mmCIF file of C-alpha atoms in Angstrom:
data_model
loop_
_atom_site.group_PDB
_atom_site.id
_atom_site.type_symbol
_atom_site.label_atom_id
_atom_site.label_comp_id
_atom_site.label_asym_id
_atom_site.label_seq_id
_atom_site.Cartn_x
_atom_site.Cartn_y
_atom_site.Cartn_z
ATOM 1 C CA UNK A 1 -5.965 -19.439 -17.586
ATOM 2 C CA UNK A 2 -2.454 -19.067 -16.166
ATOM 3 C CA UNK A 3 -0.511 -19.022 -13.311
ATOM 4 C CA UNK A 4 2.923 -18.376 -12.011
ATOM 5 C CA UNK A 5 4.890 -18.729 -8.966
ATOM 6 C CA UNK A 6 7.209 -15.638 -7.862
ATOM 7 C CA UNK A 7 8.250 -17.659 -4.705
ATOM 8 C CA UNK A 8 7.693 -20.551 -2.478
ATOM 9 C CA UNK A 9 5.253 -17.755 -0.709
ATOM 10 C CA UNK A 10 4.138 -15.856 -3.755
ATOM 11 C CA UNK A 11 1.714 -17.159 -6.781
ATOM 12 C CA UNK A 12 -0.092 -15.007 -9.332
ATOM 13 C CA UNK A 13 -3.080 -16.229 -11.128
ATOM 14 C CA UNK A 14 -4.977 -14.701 -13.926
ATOM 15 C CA UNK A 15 -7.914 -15.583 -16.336
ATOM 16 C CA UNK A 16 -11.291 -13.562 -16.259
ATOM 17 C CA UNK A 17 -14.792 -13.468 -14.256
ATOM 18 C CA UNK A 18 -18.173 -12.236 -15.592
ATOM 19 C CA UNK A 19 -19.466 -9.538 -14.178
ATOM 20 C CA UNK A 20 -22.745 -9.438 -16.418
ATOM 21 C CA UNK A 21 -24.050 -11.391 -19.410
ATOM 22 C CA UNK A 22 -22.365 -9.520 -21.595
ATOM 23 C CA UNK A 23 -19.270 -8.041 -19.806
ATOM 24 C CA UNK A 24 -16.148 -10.235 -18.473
ATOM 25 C CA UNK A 25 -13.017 -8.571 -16.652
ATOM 26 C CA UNK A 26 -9.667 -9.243 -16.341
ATOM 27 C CA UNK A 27 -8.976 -11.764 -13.050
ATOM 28 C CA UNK A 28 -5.985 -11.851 -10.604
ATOM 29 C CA UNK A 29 -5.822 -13.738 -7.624
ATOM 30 C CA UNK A 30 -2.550 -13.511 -5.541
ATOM 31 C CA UNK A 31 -1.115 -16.727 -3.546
ATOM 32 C CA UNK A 32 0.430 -15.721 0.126
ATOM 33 C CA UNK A 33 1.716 -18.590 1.590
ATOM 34 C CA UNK A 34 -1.373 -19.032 3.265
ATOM 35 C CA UNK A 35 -4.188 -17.829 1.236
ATOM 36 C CA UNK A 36 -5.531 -16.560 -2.411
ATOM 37 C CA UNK A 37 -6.779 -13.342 -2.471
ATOM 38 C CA UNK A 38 -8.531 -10.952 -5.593
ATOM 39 C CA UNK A 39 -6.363 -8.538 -6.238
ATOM 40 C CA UNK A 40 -7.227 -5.126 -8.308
ATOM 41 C CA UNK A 41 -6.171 -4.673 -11.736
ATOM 42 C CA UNK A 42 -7.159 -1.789 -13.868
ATOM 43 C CA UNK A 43 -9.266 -2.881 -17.059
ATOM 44 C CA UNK A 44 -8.725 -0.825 -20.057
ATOM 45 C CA UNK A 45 -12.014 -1.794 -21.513
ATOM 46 C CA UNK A 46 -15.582 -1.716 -19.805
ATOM 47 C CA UNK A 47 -16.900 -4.678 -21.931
ATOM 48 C CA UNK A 48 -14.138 -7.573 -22.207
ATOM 49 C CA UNK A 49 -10.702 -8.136 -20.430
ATOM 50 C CA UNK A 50 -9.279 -11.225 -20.055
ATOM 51 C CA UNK A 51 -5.546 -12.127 -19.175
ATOM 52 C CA UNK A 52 -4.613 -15.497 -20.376
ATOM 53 C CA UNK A 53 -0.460 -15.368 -19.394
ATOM 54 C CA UNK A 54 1.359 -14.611 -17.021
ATOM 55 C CA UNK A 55 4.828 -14.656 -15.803
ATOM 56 C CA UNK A 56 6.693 -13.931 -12.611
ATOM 57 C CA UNK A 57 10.765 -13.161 -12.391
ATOM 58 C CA UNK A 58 10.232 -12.484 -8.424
ATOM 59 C CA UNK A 59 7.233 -11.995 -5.802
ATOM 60 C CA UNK A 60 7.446 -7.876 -6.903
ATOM 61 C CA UNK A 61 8.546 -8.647 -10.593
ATOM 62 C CA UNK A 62 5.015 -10.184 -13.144
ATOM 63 C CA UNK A 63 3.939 -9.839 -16.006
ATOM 64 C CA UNK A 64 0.524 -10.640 -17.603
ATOM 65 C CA UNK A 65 -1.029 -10.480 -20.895
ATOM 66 C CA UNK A 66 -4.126 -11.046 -22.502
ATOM 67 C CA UNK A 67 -6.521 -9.221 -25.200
ATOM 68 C CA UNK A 68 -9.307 -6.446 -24.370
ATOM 69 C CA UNK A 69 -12.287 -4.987 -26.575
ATOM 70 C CA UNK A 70 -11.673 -1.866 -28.423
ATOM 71 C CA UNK A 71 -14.919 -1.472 -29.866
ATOM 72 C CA UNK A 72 -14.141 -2.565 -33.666
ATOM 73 C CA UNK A 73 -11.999 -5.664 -32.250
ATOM 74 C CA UNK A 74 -9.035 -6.856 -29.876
ATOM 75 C CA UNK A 75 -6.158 -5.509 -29.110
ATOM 76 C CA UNK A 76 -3.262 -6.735 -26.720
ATOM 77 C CA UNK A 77 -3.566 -6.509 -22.888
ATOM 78 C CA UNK A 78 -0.400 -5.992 -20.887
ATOM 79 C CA UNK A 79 -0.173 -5.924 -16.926
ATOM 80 C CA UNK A 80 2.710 -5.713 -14.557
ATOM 81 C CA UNK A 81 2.840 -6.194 -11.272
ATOM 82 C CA UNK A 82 5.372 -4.103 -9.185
ATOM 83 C CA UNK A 83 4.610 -5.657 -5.857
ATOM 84 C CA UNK A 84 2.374 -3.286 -4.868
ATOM 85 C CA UNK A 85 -0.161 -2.894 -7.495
ATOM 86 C CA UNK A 86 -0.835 -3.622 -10.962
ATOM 87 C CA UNK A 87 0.111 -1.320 -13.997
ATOM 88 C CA UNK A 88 -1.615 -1.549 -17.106
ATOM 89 C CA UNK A 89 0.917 -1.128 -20.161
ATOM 90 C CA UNK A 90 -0.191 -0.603 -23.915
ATOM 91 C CA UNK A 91 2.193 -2.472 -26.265
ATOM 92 C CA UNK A 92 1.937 -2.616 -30.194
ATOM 93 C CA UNK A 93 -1.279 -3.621 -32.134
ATOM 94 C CA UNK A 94 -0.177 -4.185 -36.040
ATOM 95 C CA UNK A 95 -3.517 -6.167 -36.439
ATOM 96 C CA UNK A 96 -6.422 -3.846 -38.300
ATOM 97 C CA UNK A 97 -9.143 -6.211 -36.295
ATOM 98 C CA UNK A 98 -7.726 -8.973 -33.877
ATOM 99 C CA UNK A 99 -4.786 -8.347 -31.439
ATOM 100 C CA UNK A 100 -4.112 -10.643 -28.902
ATOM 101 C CA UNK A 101 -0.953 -12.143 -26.771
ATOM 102 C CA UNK A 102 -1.445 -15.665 -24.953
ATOM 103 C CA UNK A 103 1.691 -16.419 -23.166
ATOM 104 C CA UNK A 104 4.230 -14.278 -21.364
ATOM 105 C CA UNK A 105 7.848 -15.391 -20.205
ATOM 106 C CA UNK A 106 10.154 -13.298 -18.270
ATOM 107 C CA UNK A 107 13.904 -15.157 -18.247
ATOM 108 C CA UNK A 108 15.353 -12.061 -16.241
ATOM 109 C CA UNK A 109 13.809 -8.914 -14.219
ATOM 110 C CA UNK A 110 14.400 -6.361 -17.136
ATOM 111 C CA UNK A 111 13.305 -8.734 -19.963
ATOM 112 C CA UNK A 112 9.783 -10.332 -20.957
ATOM 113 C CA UNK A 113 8.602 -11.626 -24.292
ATOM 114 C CA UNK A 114 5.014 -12.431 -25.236
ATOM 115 C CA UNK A 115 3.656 -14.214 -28.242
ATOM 116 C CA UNK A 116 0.233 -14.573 -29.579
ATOM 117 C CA UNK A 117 -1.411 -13.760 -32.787
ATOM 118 C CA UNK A 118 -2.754 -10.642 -35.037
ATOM 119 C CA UNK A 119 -5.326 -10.314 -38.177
ATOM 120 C CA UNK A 120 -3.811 -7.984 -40.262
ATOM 121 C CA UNK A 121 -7.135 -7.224 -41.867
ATOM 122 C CA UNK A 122 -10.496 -8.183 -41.444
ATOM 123 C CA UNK A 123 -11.029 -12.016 -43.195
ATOM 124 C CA UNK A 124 -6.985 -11.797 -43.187
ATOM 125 C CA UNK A 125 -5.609 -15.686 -42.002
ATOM 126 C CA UNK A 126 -4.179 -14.932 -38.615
ATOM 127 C CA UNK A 127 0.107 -14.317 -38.375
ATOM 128 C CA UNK A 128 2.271 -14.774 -35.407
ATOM 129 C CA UNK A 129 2.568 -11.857 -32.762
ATOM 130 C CA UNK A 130 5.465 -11.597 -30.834
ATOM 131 C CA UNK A 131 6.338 -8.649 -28.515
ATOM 132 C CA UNK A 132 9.364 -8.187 -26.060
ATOM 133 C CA UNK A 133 8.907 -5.582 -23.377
ATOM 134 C CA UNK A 134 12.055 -4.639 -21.373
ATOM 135 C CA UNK A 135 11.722 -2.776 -17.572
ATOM 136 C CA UNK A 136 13.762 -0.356 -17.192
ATOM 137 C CA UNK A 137 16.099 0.338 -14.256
ATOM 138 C CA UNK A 138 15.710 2.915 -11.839
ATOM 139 C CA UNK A 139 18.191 5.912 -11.907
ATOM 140 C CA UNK A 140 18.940 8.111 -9.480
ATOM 141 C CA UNK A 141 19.511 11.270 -10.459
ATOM 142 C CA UNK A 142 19.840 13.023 -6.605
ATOM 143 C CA UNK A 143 19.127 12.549 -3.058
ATOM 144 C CA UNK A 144 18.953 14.831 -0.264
ATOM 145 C CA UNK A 145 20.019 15.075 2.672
ATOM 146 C CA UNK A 146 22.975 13.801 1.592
ATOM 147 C CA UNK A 147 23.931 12.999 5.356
ATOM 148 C CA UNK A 148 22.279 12.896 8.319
ATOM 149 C CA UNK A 149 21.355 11.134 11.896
ATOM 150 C CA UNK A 150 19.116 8.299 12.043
ATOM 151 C CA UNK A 151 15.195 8.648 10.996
ATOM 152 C CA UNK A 152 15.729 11.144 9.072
ATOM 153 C CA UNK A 153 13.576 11.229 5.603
ATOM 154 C CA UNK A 154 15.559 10.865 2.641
ATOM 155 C CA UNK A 155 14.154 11.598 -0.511
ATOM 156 C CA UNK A 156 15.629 10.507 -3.687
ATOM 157 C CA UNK A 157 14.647 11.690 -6.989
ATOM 158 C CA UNK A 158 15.052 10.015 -10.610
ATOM 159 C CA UNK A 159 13.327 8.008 -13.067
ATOM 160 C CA UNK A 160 11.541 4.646 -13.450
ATOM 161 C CA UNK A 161 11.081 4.250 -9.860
ATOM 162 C CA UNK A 162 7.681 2.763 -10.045
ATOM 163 C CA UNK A 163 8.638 -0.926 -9.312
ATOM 164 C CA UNK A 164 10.895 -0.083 -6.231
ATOM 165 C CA UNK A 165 10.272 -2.263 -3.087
ATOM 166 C CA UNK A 166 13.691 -1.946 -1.374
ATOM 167 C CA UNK A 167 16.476 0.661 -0.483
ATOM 168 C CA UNK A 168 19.654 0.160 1.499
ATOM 169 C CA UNK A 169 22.556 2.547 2.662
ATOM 170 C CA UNK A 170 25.482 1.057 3.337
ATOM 171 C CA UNK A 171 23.973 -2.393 3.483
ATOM 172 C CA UNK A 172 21.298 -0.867 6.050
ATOM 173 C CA UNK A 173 17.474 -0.943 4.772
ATOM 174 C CA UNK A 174 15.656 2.195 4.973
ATOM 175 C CA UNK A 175 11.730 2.197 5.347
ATOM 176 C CA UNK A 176 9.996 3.497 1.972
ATOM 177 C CA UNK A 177 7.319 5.890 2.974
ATOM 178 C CA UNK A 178 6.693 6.969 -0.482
ATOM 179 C CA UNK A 179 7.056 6.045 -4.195
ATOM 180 C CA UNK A 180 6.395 7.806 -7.400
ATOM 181 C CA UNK A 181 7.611 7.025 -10.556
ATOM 182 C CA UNK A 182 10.456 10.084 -10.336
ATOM 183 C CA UNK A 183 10.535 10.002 -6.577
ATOM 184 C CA UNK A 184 11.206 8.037 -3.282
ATOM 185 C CA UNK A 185 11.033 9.338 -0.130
ATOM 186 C CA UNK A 186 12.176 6.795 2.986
ATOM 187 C CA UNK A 187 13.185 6.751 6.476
ATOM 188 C CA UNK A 188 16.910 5.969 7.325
#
């Protein structure tokens, strides 16, 4: 259903596959350079995923949205990509029945918006949905050692570290060995 390109060697893809008659999940295929590949994705609901937009600021920076199966209805379907897995986020659902977002753009790294539609009541005509979703940027909070030789482990602690694919000191990358969402730990 959509498809974005992070890179001339990175492409994400997303739509849906049936699993069963009666059950379809949420599809994401990943473009190398060289080849596609499935990639996981967590699906909120056991019945009916499906990601219909998606949009990529970098090859460690996408976004995708869609609608899922709550039982009684829809509701939105928000994935982001953090270039190492995907992260399923729950945004808004004003609609009593139907929730659902189509398209996704993401003009800078900390800023997406996605639009699609919502039935505020059952039999209700449908009304514009629009949702903006801003990342937000790691902060470090402490690190320790705070000197030392080379390969020694560094660990670093803060907040909204989950997307992190990259440290440097003094211009010099360090090898990640570990990331949490309030902690790194890396190799200098």
């Amino acid at each position: 259903r959509g498809a974005h390109a992070g890179g001339a060697t990175s492409c994400q893809a997303v739509g849906h596959y049936l699993k069963a008659p009666d059950t379809q999940l949420a599809l994401i295929e990943s473009w190398n350079g060289t080849k596609w590949s499935q990639v996981t994705t967590p699906d909120p609901s056991a019945s009916t995923d499906n990601l219909s937009g998606v949009s990529c600021f970098s090859a460690t920076n996408c976004d995708a949205v869609g609608i899922y199966d709550q039982g009684s209805g829809t509701d939105t379907f928000f994935d982001a990509w953090n270039g190492r897995s995907w992260v399923v986020f729950n945004p808004g659902n004003p609609g009593a029945s139907v929730n659902q977002l189509a398209s996704i753009a993401c003009p800078t790294a900390a800023t997406c918006q996605a639009v699609g539609n919502f039935t505020p009541n059952p039999g209700a005509p449908a009304a514009t949905l629009a949702e903006t979703g801003i990342t937000q940027v790691p902060e470090i909070k402490s690190f320790t050692p705070t000197s030392g030789k080379p390969g020694i482990t560094v660990t670093i602690k803060g907040m909204h570290f989950d997307g992190v694919t990259k440290v440097t000191f003094n211009g010099t990358s360090a090898k990640i060995t570990s990331v949490t969402a309030t902690q790194v730990k890396v190799t200098v």
